[in-house]
PDB file of C-alpha atoms in Angstrom:
ATOM      1  CA  UNK A 125     119.071 109.569  98.060  1.00 43.00           C
ATOM      2  CA  UNK A 126     115.864 108.958 100.237  1.00 47.00           C
ATOM      3  CA  UNK A 127     117.964 110.175 103.439  1.00 50.00           C
ATOM      4  CA  UNK A 128     115.030 109.634 105.934  1.00 73.00           C
ATOM      5  CA  UNK A 129     114.694 105.336 105.433  1.00 85.00           C
ATOM      6  CA  UNK A 130     117.369 103.266 106.826  1.00 90.00           C
ATOM      7  CA  UNK A 131     117.660  99.023 106.237  1.00 90.00           C
ATOM      8  CA  UNK A 132     118.543  98.629 110.088  1.00 92.00           C
ATOM      9  CA  UNK A 133     115.374 100.696 111.144  1.00 92.00           C
ATOM     10  CA  UNK A 134     113.184  99.107 109.089  1.00 92.00           C
ATOM     11  CA  UNK A 135     113.976  95.757 109.780  1.00 91.00           C
ATOM     12  CA  UNK A 136     113.676  96.663 113.681  1.00 91.00           C
ATOM     13  CA  UNK A 137     110.698  98.460 112.788  1.00 90.00           C
ATOM     14  CA  UNK A 138     108.936  95.134 110.662  1.00 89.00           C
ATOM     15  CA  UNK A 139     110.430  92.638 114.365  1.00 90.00           C
ATOM     16  CA  UNK A 140     108.663  95.206 116.608  1.00 89.00           C
ATOM     17  CA  UNK A 141     105.255  95.243 114.031  1.00 88.00           C
ATOM     18  CA  UNK A 142     105.748  90.988 113.188  1.00 87.00           C
ATOM     19  CA  UNK A 143     102.654  88.848 114.152  1.00 92.00           C
ATOM     20  CA  UNK A 144     100.916  84.871 113.132  1.00 93.00           C
ATOM     21  CA  UNK A 145      98.342  83.938 110.672  1.00 93.00           C
ATOM     22  CA  UNK A 146      97.570  81.737 112.601  1.00 93.00           C
ATOM     23  CA  UNK A 147      97.111  84.658 116.155  1.00 90.00           C
ATOM     24  CA  UNK A 148      94.439  86.459 113.127  1.00 90.00           C
ATOM     25  CA  UNK A 149      92.671  83.590 111.746  1.00 90.00           C
ATOM     26  CA  UNK A 150      92.445  80.515 114.465  1.00 89.00           C
ATOM     27  CA  UNK A 151      89.182  79.922 116.297  1.00 89.00           C
ATOM     28  CA  UNK A 152      87.649  83.915 114.268  1.00 91.00           C
ATOM     29  CA  UNK A 153      84.624  84.133 112.277  1.00 92.00           C
ATOM     30  CA  UNK A 154      83.285  86.658 109.020  1.00 96.00           C
ATOM     31  CA  UNK A 155      80.742  88.519 109.755  1.00 97.00           C
ATOM     32  CA  UNK A 156      78.255  88.283 106.377  1.00 97.00           C
ATOM     33  CA  UNK A 157      75.827  91.088 107.996  1.00 98.00           C
ATOM     34  CA  UNK A 158      78.243  93.934 107.539  1.00 98.00           C
ATOM     35  CA  UNK A 159      80.505  94.960 104.592  1.00 98.00           C
ATOM     36  CA  UNK A 160      84.377  94.000 104.246  1.00 98.00           C
ATOM     37  CA  UNK A 161      85.502  97.039 102.314  1.00 97.00           C
ATOM     38  CA  UNK A 162      84.742 100.741 103.159  1.00 97.00           C
ATOM     39  CA  UNK A 163      82.558 102.408 100.652  1.00 97.00           C
ATOM     40  CA  UNK A 164      85.135 105.265  99.374  1.00 96.00           C
ATOM     41  CA  UNK A 165      86.134 101.777  97.785  1.00 97.00           C
ATOM     42  CA  UNK A 166      84.112  99.629  97.048  1.00 98.00           C
ATOM     43  CA  UNK A 167      81.575 101.999  95.642  1.00 98.00           C
ATOM     44  CA  UNK A 168      78.851  99.332  96.265  1.00 98.00           C
ATOM     45  CA  UNK A 169      75.801 101.683  97.774  1.00 96.00           C
ATOM     46  CA  UNK A 170      74.526 103.799  95.416  1.00 95.00           C
ATOM     47  CA  UNK A 171      73.155 101.278  92.970  1.00 98.00           C
ATOM     48  CA  UNK A 172      70.416 101.519  93.405  1.00 97.00           C
ATOM     49  CA  UNK A 173      69.166  99.392  90.772  1.00 97.00           C
ATOM     50  CA  UNK A 174      70.369  96.585  93.231  1.00 98.00           C
ATOM     51  CA  UNK A 175      68.205  95.451  97.152  1.00 98.00           C
ATOM     52  CA  UNK A 176      70.265  96.781 100.152  1.00 98.00           C
ATOM     53  CA  UNK A 177      71.068  92.658 100.632  1.00 98.00           C
ATOM     54  CA  UNK A 178      72.729  92.796  97.013  1.00 98.00           C
ATOM     55  CA  UNK A 179      74.395  95.823  97.766  1.00 98.00           C
ATOM     56  CA  UNK A 180      76.580  93.871 100.957  1.00 98.00           C
ATOM     57  CA  UNK A 181      76.516  90.962  99.392  1.00 98.00           C
ATOM     58  CA  UNK A 182      78.345  92.676  96.832  1.00 98.00           C
ATOM     59  CA  UNK A 183      80.680  94.726  98.518  1.00 98.00           C
ATOM     60  CA  UNK A 184      81.523  91.218 100.152  1.00 98.00           C
ATOM     61  CA  UNK A 185      81.970  90.275  96.560  1.00 98.00           C
ATOM     62  CA  UNK A 186      84.737  92.441  96.232  1.00 98.00           C
ATOM     63  CA  UNK A 187      86.187  92.499  99.612  1.00 97.00           C
ATOM     64  CA  UNK A 188      87.241  89.354  98.622  1.00 96.00           C
ATOM     65  CA  UNK A 189      88.482  90.041  94.965  1.00 96.00           C
ATOM     66  CA  UNK A 190      90.084  92.889  97.268  1.00 95.00           C
ATOM     67  CA  UNK A 191      92.634  90.276  99.485  1.00 92.00           C
ATOM     68  CA  UNK A 192      92.822  88.172  97.160  1.00 94.00           C
ATOM     69  CA  UNK A 193      94.407  90.550  94.547  1.00 94.00           C
ATOM     70  CA  UNK A 194      96.958  91.808  96.538  1.00 91.00           C
ATOM     71  CA  UNK A 195      98.323  87.957  96.669  1.00 91.00           C
ATOM     72  CA  UNK A 196      98.242  87.685  93.047  1.00 93.00           C
ATOM     73  CA  UNK A 197     100.360  90.825  93.231  1.00 93.00           C
ATOM     74  CA  UNK A 198     102.065  89.295  96.337  1.00 93.00           C
ATOM     75  CA  UNK A 199     103.069  86.478  93.897  1.00 95.00           C
ATOM     76  CA  UNK A 200     105.294  88.556  92.005  1.00 95.00           C
ATOM     77  CA  UNK A 201     106.234  91.059  94.263  1.00 95.00           C
ATOM     78  CA  UNK A 202     108.701  87.911  96.381  1.00 94.00           C
ATOM     79  CA  UNK A 203     110.693  86.292  93.850  1.00 94.00           C
ATOM     80  CA  UNK A 204     111.389  90.040  92.798  1.00 95.00           C
ATOM     81  CA  UNK A 205     112.746  90.448  96.405  1.00 95.00           C
ATOM     82  CA  UNK A 206     114.694  88.316  96.840  1.00 93.00           C
ATOM     83  CA  UNK A 207     116.205  88.226  93.421  1.00 91.00           C
ATOM     84  CA  UNK A 208     117.100  91.716  94.291  1.00 89.00           C
ATOM     85  CA  UNK A 209     118.559  90.711  97.727  1.00 88.00           C
ATOM     86  CA  UNK A 210     121.058  87.769  96.179  1.00 85.00           C
ATOM     87  CA  UNK A 211     123.395  90.203  94.035  1.00 81.00           C
ATOM     88  CA  UNK A 212     124.428  91.442  97.713  1.00 74.00           C
ATOM     89  CA  UNK A 213     124.207  88.871 100.307  1.00 75.00           C
ATOM     90  CA  UNK A 214     127.415  89.128 101.473  1.00 75.00           C
ATOM     91  CA  UNK A 215     127.358  93.186 101.955  1.00 73.00           C
ATOM     92  CA  UNK A 216     126.242  95.068 104.846  1.00 85.00           C
ATOM     93  CA  UNK A 217     123.973  92.280 106.788  1.00 91.00           C
ATOM     94  CA  UNK A 218     120.938  95.255 108.191  1.00 91.00           C
ATOM     95  CA  UNK A 219     120.249  95.598 104.663  1.00 91.00           C
ATOM     96  CA  UNK A 220     120.431  91.722 103.841  1.00 92.00           C
ATOM     97  CA  UNK A 221     118.534  90.797 106.149  1.00 92.00           C
ATOM     98  CA  UNK A 222     115.244  94.518 105.971  1.00 92.00           C
ATOM     99  CA  UNK A 223     114.975  91.812 102.509  1.00 93.00           C
ATOM    100  CA  UNK A 224     114.992  88.898 103.356  1.00 92.00           C
ATOM    101  CA  UNK A 225     112.619  90.007 106.048  1.00 92.00           C
ATOM    102  CA  UNK A 226     110.431  91.986 102.832  1.00 93.00           C
ATOM    103  CA  UNK A 227     110.354  88.767 101.300  1.00 93.00           C
ATOM    104  CA  UNK A 228     109.420  86.177 104.216  1.00 94.00           C
ATOM    105  CA  UNK A 229     106.451  88.792 104.999  1.00 94.00           C
ATOM    106  CA  UNK A 230     105.528  88.378 101.834  1.00 93.00           C
ATOM    107  CA  UNK A 231     105.054  84.512 101.365  1.00 94.00           C
ATOM    108  CA  UNK A 232     103.039  84.844 105.217  1.00 94.00           C
ATOM    109  CA  UNK A 233     100.584  87.324 103.541  1.00 94.00           C
ATOM    110  CA  UNK A 234     100.370  85.225 100.403  1.00 94.00           C
ATOM    111  CA  UNK A 235      99.248  82.270 102.895  1.00 94.00           C
ATOM    112  CA  UNK A 236      97.128  84.834 105.406  1.00 93.00           C
ATOM    113  CA  UNK A 237      95.173  85.089 102.217  1.00 93.00           C
ATOM    114  CA  UNK A 238      94.797  81.763 101.038  1.00 92.00           C
ATOM    115  CA  UNK A 239      94.107  81.121 104.078  1.00 93.00           C
ATOM    116  CA  UNK A 240      91.013  83.827 104.273  1.00 93.00           C
ATOM    117  CA  UNK A 241      89.761  82.842 100.846  1.00 92.00           C
ATOM    118  CA  UNK A 242      88.749  80.021 102.462  1.00 91.00           C
ATOM    119  CA  UNK A 243      86.658  80.781 105.095  1.00 92.00           C
ATOM    120  CA  UNK A 244      85.559  82.982 102.597  1.00 95.00           C
ATOM    121  CA  UNK A 245      84.449  80.931  99.931  1.00 93.00           C
ATOM    122  CA  UNK A 246      82.994  78.462 103.556  1.00 93.00           C
ATOM    123  CA  UNK A 247      80.742  81.413 104.532  1.00 95.00           C
ATOM    124  CA  UNK A 248      79.956  83.414 102.167  1.00 96.00           C
ATOM    125  CA  UNK A 249      78.042  79.705 100.303  1.00 93.00           C
ATOM    126  CA  UNK A 250      79.587  80.895  96.689  1.00 95.00           C
ATOM    127  CA  UNK A 251      82.456  79.822  95.054  1.00 93.00           C
ATOM    128  CA  UNK A 252      84.193  83.306  93.146  1.00 96.00           C
ATOM    129  CA  UNK A 253      85.957  83.321  90.250  1.00 95.00           C
ATOM    130  CA  UNK A 254      88.997  85.630  90.617  1.00 96.00           C
ATOM    131  CA  UNK A 255      91.822  86.405  87.920  1.00 95.00           C
ATOM    132  CA  UNK A 256      94.928  84.841  87.622  1.00 91.00           C
ATOM    133  CA  UNK A 257      96.337  81.890  87.298  1.00 92.00           C
ATOM    134  CA  UNK A 258      99.140  83.731  89.976  1.00 90.00           C
ATOM    135  CA  UNK A 259     102.132  81.660  88.148  1.00 92.00           C
ATOM    136  CA  UNK A 260     100.890  83.210  84.977  1.00 94.00           C
ATOM    137  CA  UNK A 261     100.702  86.712  86.068  1.00 94.00           C
ATOM    138  CA  UNK A 262     103.554  86.348  87.925  1.00 94.00           C
ATOM    139  CA  UNK A 263     105.833  85.316  85.125  1.00 95.00           C
ATOM    140  CA  UNK A 264     104.438  88.015  83.182  1.00 96.00           C
ATOM    141  CA  UNK A 265     104.800  90.713  84.697  1.00 97.00           C
ATOM    142  CA  UNK A 266     108.418  89.094  85.712  1.00 96.00           C
ATOM    143  CA  UNK A 267     109.056  89.052  82.084  1.00 97.00           C
ATOM    144  CA  UNK A 268     109.053  93.356  82.229  1.00 97.00           C
ATOM    145  CA  UNK A 269     112.417  95.276  82.841  1.00 97.00           C
ATOM    146  CA  UNK A 270     113.546  95.013  87.106  1.00 97.00           C
ATOM    147  CA  UNK A 271     113.312  98.718  87.177  1.00 98.00           C
ATOM    148  CA  UNK A 272     109.655  99.235  85.420  1.00 98.00           C
ATOM    149  CA  UNK A 273     108.706  96.161  88.816  1.00 98.00           C
ATOM    150  CA  UNK A 274     109.814  97.304  90.882  1.00 97.00           C
ATOM    151  CA  UNK A 275     107.930 100.831  90.087  1.00 98.00           C
ATOM    152  CA  UNK A 276     105.124  98.920  90.570  1.00 97.00           C
ATOM    153  CA  UNK A 277     105.689  97.263  93.208  1.00 96.00           C
ATOM    154  CA  UNK A 278     106.333 101.231  94.934  1.00 96.00           C
ATOM    155  CA  UNK A 279     103.100 102.172  93.640  1.00 96.00           C
ATOM    156  CA  UNK A 280     101.217  99.254  95.172  1.00 96.00           C
ATOM    157  CA  UNK A 281     103.124 100.139  98.753  1.00 94.00           C
ATOM    158  CA  UNK A 282     102.505 102.806  98.896  1.00 94.00           C
ATOM    159  CA  UNK A 283      98.891 102.498  97.673  1.00 94.00           C
ATOM    160  CA  UNK A 284      98.345 100.234  99.886  1.00 94.00           C
ATOM    161  CA  UNK A 285      99.397 102.846 103.518  1.00 93.00           C
ATOM    162  CA  UNK A 286      96.667 105.530 101.709  1.00 94.00           C
ATOM    163  CA  UNK A 287      93.852 102.558 101.841  1.00 95.00           C
ATOM    164  CA  UNK A 288      94.117 101.944 105.478  1.00 95.00           C
ATOM    165  CA  UNK A 289      95.071 105.388 106.872  1.00 94.00           C
ATOM    166  CA  UNK A 290      92.708 107.546 104.416  1.00 95.00           C
ATOM    167  CA  UNK A 291      89.692 104.569 104.167  1.00 95.00           C
ATOM    168  CA  UNK A 292      89.822 101.441 106.616  1.00 96.00           C
ATOM    169  CA  UNK A 293      91.373 102.478 109.847  1.00 95.00           C
ATOM    170  CA  UNK A 294      87.607 104.960 111.171  1.00 95.00           C
ATOM    171  CA  UNK A 295      85.169 102.720 109.367  1.00 95.00           C
ATOM    172  CA  UNK A 296      83.677 101.324 112.096  1.00 95.00           C
ATOM    173  CA  UNK A 297      81.630  99.344 109.881  1.00 96.00           C
ATOM    174  CA  UNK A 298      83.442  96.983 108.500  1.00 97.00           C
ATOM    175  CA  UNK A 299      83.798  92.766 109.688  1.00 97.00           C
ATOM    176  CA  UNK A 300      86.182  93.541 112.665  1.00 96.00           C
ATOM    177  CA  UNK A 301      87.876  90.317 111.717  1.00 95.00           C
ATOM    178  CA  UNK A 302      87.307  91.169 107.638  1.00 95.00           C
ATOM    179  CA  UNK A 303      89.176  94.723 109.391  1.00 95.00           C
ATOM    180  CA  UNK A 304      91.865  92.949 111.722  1.00 95.00           C
ATOM    181  CA  UNK A 305      93.818  91.422 108.201  1.00 93.00           C
ATOM    182  CA  UNK A 306      94.015  94.466 106.613  1.00 94.00           C
ATOM    183  CA  UNK A 307      95.032  96.543 109.666  1.00 94.00           C
ATOM    184  CA  UNK A 308      98.025  94.106 110.618  1.00 93.00           C
ATOM    185  CA  UNK A 309      98.546  93.538 106.576  1.00 93.00           C
ATOM    186  CA  UNK A 310      98.803  97.313 106.767  1.00 93.00           C
ATOM    187  CA  UNK A 311     102.053  97.583 109.251  1.00 91.00           C
ATOM    188  CA  UNK A 312     103.823  95.727 107.436  1.00 92.00           C
ATOM    189  CA  UNK A 313     103.435  96.999 104.798  1.00 91.00           C
ATOM    190  CA  UNK A 314     104.518 100.034 105.663  1.00 92.00           C
ATOM    191  CA  UNK A 315     107.724  99.343 106.236  1.00 92.00           C
ATOM    192  CA  UNK A 316     107.424  98.639 102.527  1.00 94.00           C
ATOM    193  CA  UNK A 317     106.647 100.601 100.891  1.00 93.00           C
ATOM    194  CA  UNK A 318     110.036 101.865 102.820  1.00 93.00           C
ATOM    195  CA  UNK A 319     112.348  99.409 101.808  1.00 94.00           C
ATOM    196  CA  UNK A 320     110.496  99.475  97.573  1.00 95.00           C
ATOM    197  CA  UNK A 321     110.894 103.127  98.042  1.00 95.00           C
ATOM    198  CA  UNK A 322     115.771 102.182  98.345  1.00 94.00           C
ATOM    199  CA  UNK A 323     115.277  99.469  95.871  1.00 95.00           C
ATOM    200  CA  UNK A 324     113.990 100.958  93.084  1.00 96.00           C
ATOM    201  CA  UNK A 325     116.227 104.311  94.014  1.00 95.00           C
ATOM    202  CA  UNK A 326     119.220 101.755  93.728  1.00 93.00           C
ATOM    203  CA  UNK A 327     118.060 100.533  91.100  1.00 96.00           C
ATOM    204  CA  UNK A 328     116.898 103.283  89.290  1.00 97.00           C
ATOM    205  CA  UNK A 329     120.973 104.948  90.139  1.00 96.00           C
ATOM    206  CA  UNK A 330     122.623 101.517  88.410  1.00 96.00           C
ATOM    207  CA  UNK A 331     120.421 102.087  85.299  1.00 96.00           C
ATOM    208  CA  UNK A 332     121.193 105.668  84.913  1.00 97.00           C
ATOM    209  CA  UNK A 333     118.522 108.022  82.598  1.00 96.00           C
ATOM    210  CA  UNK A 334     117.841 105.847  80.022  1.00 97.00           C
ATOM    211  CA  UNK A 335     117.241 102.571  82.018  1.00 98.00           C
ATOM    212  CA  UNK A 336     115.188 104.515  84.306  1.00 98.00           C
ATOM    213  CA  UNK A 337     113.125 105.412  81.006  1.00 98.00           C
ATOM    214  CA  UNK A 338     113.347 101.812  79.708  1.00 98.00           C
ATOM    215  CA  UNK A 339     111.720 101.315  83.314  1.00 98.00           C
ATOM    216  CA  UNK A 340     109.246 103.984  83.420  1.00 98.00           C
ATOM    217  CA  UNK A 341     107.878 102.126  79.854  1.00 98.00           C
ATOM    218  CA  UNK A 342     107.657  98.840  81.390  1.00 98.00           C
ATOM    219  CA  UNK A 343     106.138 100.406  84.444  1.00 97.00           C
ATOM    220  CA  UNK A 344     103.190 102.328  82.607  1.00 97.00           C
ATOM    221  CA  UNK A 345     102.863  97.952  79.899  1.00 97.00           C
ATOM    222  CA  UNK A 346     102.388  96.944  83.227  1.00 97.00           C
ATOM    223  CA  UNK A 347      99.929  99.799  84.610  1.00 96.00           C
ATOM    224  CA  UNK A 348      97.632  98.483  81.215  1.00 96.00           C
ATOM    225  CA  UNK A 349      98.319  94.798  81.478  1.00 95.00           C
ATOM    226  CA  UNK A 350      96.839  94.625  85.357  1.00 95.00           C
ATOM    227  CA  UNK A 351      93.821  97.062  84.078  1.00 96.00           C
ATOM    228  CA  UNK A 352      93.281  94.885  81.318  1.00 96.00           C
ATOM    229  CA  UNK A 353      92.629  92.212  83.982  1.00 96.00           C
ATOM    230  CA  UNK A 354      90.694  94.475  85.943  1.00 96.00           C
ATOM    231  CA  UNK A 355      87.952  94.688  84.161  1.00 97.00           C
ATOM    232  CA  UNK A 356      88.092  91.101  83.518  1.00 97.00           C
ATOM    233  CA  UNK A 357      87.539  91.089  87.431  1.00 98.00           C
ATOM    234  CA  UNK A 358      84.512  93.459  87.404  1.00 98.00           C
ATOM    235  CA  UNK A 359      82.902  90.802  84.962  1.00 98.00           C
ATOM    236  CA  UNK A 360      84.258  87.485  87.296  1.00 98.00           C
ATOM    237  CA  UNK A 361      81.821  89.608  90.213  1.00 98.00           C
ATOM    238  CA  UNK A 362      78.693  90.230  87.998  1.00 98.00           C
ATOM    239  CA  UNK A 363      78.781  86.758  87.832  1.00 98.00           C
ATOM    240  CA  UNK A 364      79.304  85.923  91.088  1.00 98.00           C
ATOM    241  CA  UNK A 365      76.257  88.916  92.302  1.00 98.00           C
ATOM    242  CA  UNK A 366      74.409  86.509  90.230  1.00 98.00           C
ATOM    243  CA  UNK A 367      75.331  83.688  91.244  1.00 97.00           C
ATOM    244  CA  UNK A 368      75.123  84.954  95.193  1.00 98.00           C
ATOM    245  CA  UNK A 369      71.753  86.841  94.641  1.00 97.00           C
ATOM    246  CA  UNK A 370      70.193  83.836  92.462  1.00 97.00           C
ATOM    247  CA  UNK A 371      68.459  87.083  89.883  1.00 96.00           C
ATOM    248  CA  UNK A 372      70.006  87.758  86.283  1.00 97.00           C
ATOM    249  CA  UNK A 373      69.895  91.079  85.654  1.00 97.00           C
ATOM    250  CA  UNK A 374      68.776  93.261  83.270  1.00 98.00           C
ATOM    251  CA  UNK A 375      71.227  93.913  79.865  1.00 98.00           C
ATOM    252  CA  UNK A 376      70.782  97.731  81.626  1.00 98.00           C
ATOM    253  CA  UNK A 377      71.405  97.159  85.279  1.00 98.00           C
ATOM    254  CA  UNK A 378      74.421  94.896  84.118  1.00 98.00           C
ATOM    255  CA  UNK A 379      76.067  98.043  82.318  1.00 98.00           C
ATOM    256  CA  UNK A 380      75.468 100.531  85.276  1.00 98.00           C
ATOM    257  CA  UNK A 381      76.631  98.025  87.978  1.00 98.00           C
ATOM    258  CA  UNK A 382      79.568  97.108  85.016  1.00 98.00           C
ATOM    259  CA  UNK A 383      80.016 101.238  84.692  1.00 98.00           C
ATOM    260  CA  UNK A 384      80.365 102.160  88.838  1.00 98.00           C
ATOM    261  CA  UNK A 385      82.611  99.087  88.825  1.00 98.00           C
ATOM    262  CA  UNK A 386      84.723  99.680  86.517  1.00 98.00           C
ATOM    263  CA  UNK A 387      86.586 103.019  87.851  1.00 97.00           C
ATOM    264  CA  UNK A 388      85.602 101.514  92.240  1.00 98.00           C
ATOM    265  CA  UNK A 389      87.783  98.450  90.642  1.00 97.00           C
ATOM    266  CA  UNK A 390      89.975 100.980  89.001  1.00 97.00           C
ATOM    267  CA  UNK A 391      90.455 103.895  91.341  1.00 97.00           C
ATOM    268  CA  UNK A 392      91.132 101.194  94.706  1.00 97.00           C
ATOM    269  CA  UNK A 393      93.746  99.689  92.240  1.00 96.00           C
ATOM    270  CA  UNK A 394      95.434 101.783  90.349  1.00 96.00           C
ATOM    271  CA  UNK A 395      94.084 106.165  90.488  1.00 95.00           C
ATOM    272  CA  UNK A 396      94.627 106.121  94.508  1.00 95.00           C
ATOM    273  CA  UNK A 397      98.362 105.448  93.990  1.00 94.00           C
ATOM    274  CA  UNK A 398      98.721 108.094  91.420  1.00 94.00           C
ATOM    275  CA  UNK A 399      97.760 111.257  93.421  1.00 93.00           C
ATOM    276  CA  UNK A 400      99.853 109.368  96.818  1.00 94.00           C
ATOM    277  CA  UNK A 401     102.328 112.165  96.842  1.00 94.00           C
ATOM    278  CA  UNK A 402     104.986 109.936  98.263  1.00 94.00           C
ATOM    279  CA  UNK A 403     104.357 107.626  95.560  1.00 96.00           C
ATOM    280  CA  UNK A 404     104.231 110.834  93.221  1.00 96.00           C
ATOM    281  CA  UNK A 405     107.764 112.630  94.464  1.00 95.00           C
ATOM    282  CA  UNK A 406     109.799 109.734  94.700  1.00 95.00           C
ATOM    283  CA  UNK A 407     108.506 109.039  91.014  1.00 97.00           C
ATOM    284  CA  UNK A 408     109.245 112.587  90.384  1.00 96.00           C
ATOM    285  CA  UNK A 409     113.115 112.541  92.539  1.00 95.00           C
ATOM    286  CA  UNK A 410     114.477 110.141  89.492  1.00 96.00           C
ATOM    287  CA  UNK A 411     112.679 110.335  86.492  1.00 97.00           C
ATOM    288  CA  UNK A 412     112.077 114.471  86.759  1.00 97.00           C
ATOM    289  CA  UNK A 413     108.741 114.950  85.390  1.00 96.00           C
ATOM    290  CA  UNK A 414     107.176 111.594  86.179  1.00 97.00           C
ATOM    291  CA  UNK A 415     104.448 113.869  88.676  1.00 96.00           C
ATOM    292  CA  UNK A 416     102.624 115.749  86.898  1.00 96.00           C
ATOM    293  CA  UNK A 417     102.874 112.715  83.465  1.00 96.00           C
ATOM    294  CA  UNK A 418     101.375 110.289  86.554  1.00 96.00           C
ATOM    295  CA  UNK A 419      98.573 113.338  87.743  1.00 94.00           C
ATOM    296  CA  UNK A 420      97.302 113.734  83.813  1.00 94.00           C
ATOM    297  CA  UNK A 421      96.261 110.459  83.589  1.00 93.00           C
ATOM    298  CA  UNK A 422      94.552 109.920  87.392  1.00 92.00           C
ATOM    299  CA  UNK A 423      91.338 111.296  87.041  1.00 92.00           C
ATOM    300  CA  UNK A 424      90.848 108.787  84.635  1.00 91.00           C
ATOM    301  CA  UNK A 425      90.947 106.526  87.324  1.00 92.00           C
ATOM    302  CA  UNK A 426      88.740 108.235  89.897  1.00 87.00           C
TER     303      UNK A 426
END
């Protein structure tokens, strides 16, 4: 169905983009005088009840959570890709190598983000609460239909592309090391977006119309579950902000920050993917009518 993607070309691109964690992190440090996330994702600048320093701290907390969350979701993407590759290990060699490369890079990203989190906490000075644990989140997602998991992964991969090209790449205020992490992550996720497109289309073709409906239903269930987890992360971020600043927000100020950050985090992980033209086109191709249905949901997460 996706004639412009091939396992052979994706494998070559993945090999060209490959990088080492040590080259990115070793001997380098984060600049805590600068923001970590672009404003389009953090949405902290408009929080007038916070001082400039407090807004910067909240931006950095959100940045920490951003990479932590990617590490969290990659905990379920890794076994999903391995499970998809296993049945055809003795088939198309390019397919096998491309999917195993995909899995290996996801494992590398998980390792990178764990190392980043330790580097962040050492420099930030106070711990930041994060949703999890990762193994429980992964198990809950992997209990769903494989096609539904594939659709969620598809959403995440294309969402990552949108974040980098529309918000990160041309932002010159961000901390250079954090931006480097996102740039290198994006370079490999570009191939992952194409590979997962092929995985989802293979699963959809094998499942037939009834299976596609089951998969889509599970996609929606997983998205709802993730939305609940994101709302928990907002509360953890508020607690981290108070701990880092030493300021207990009034009930009114906390509610104002909460409202803005709930929409910001929903847009970051849900709305930005629901508006990605590639994601919508692929979903509409395998399940006609999906574009209109998903586009109708997007404003609630914008």
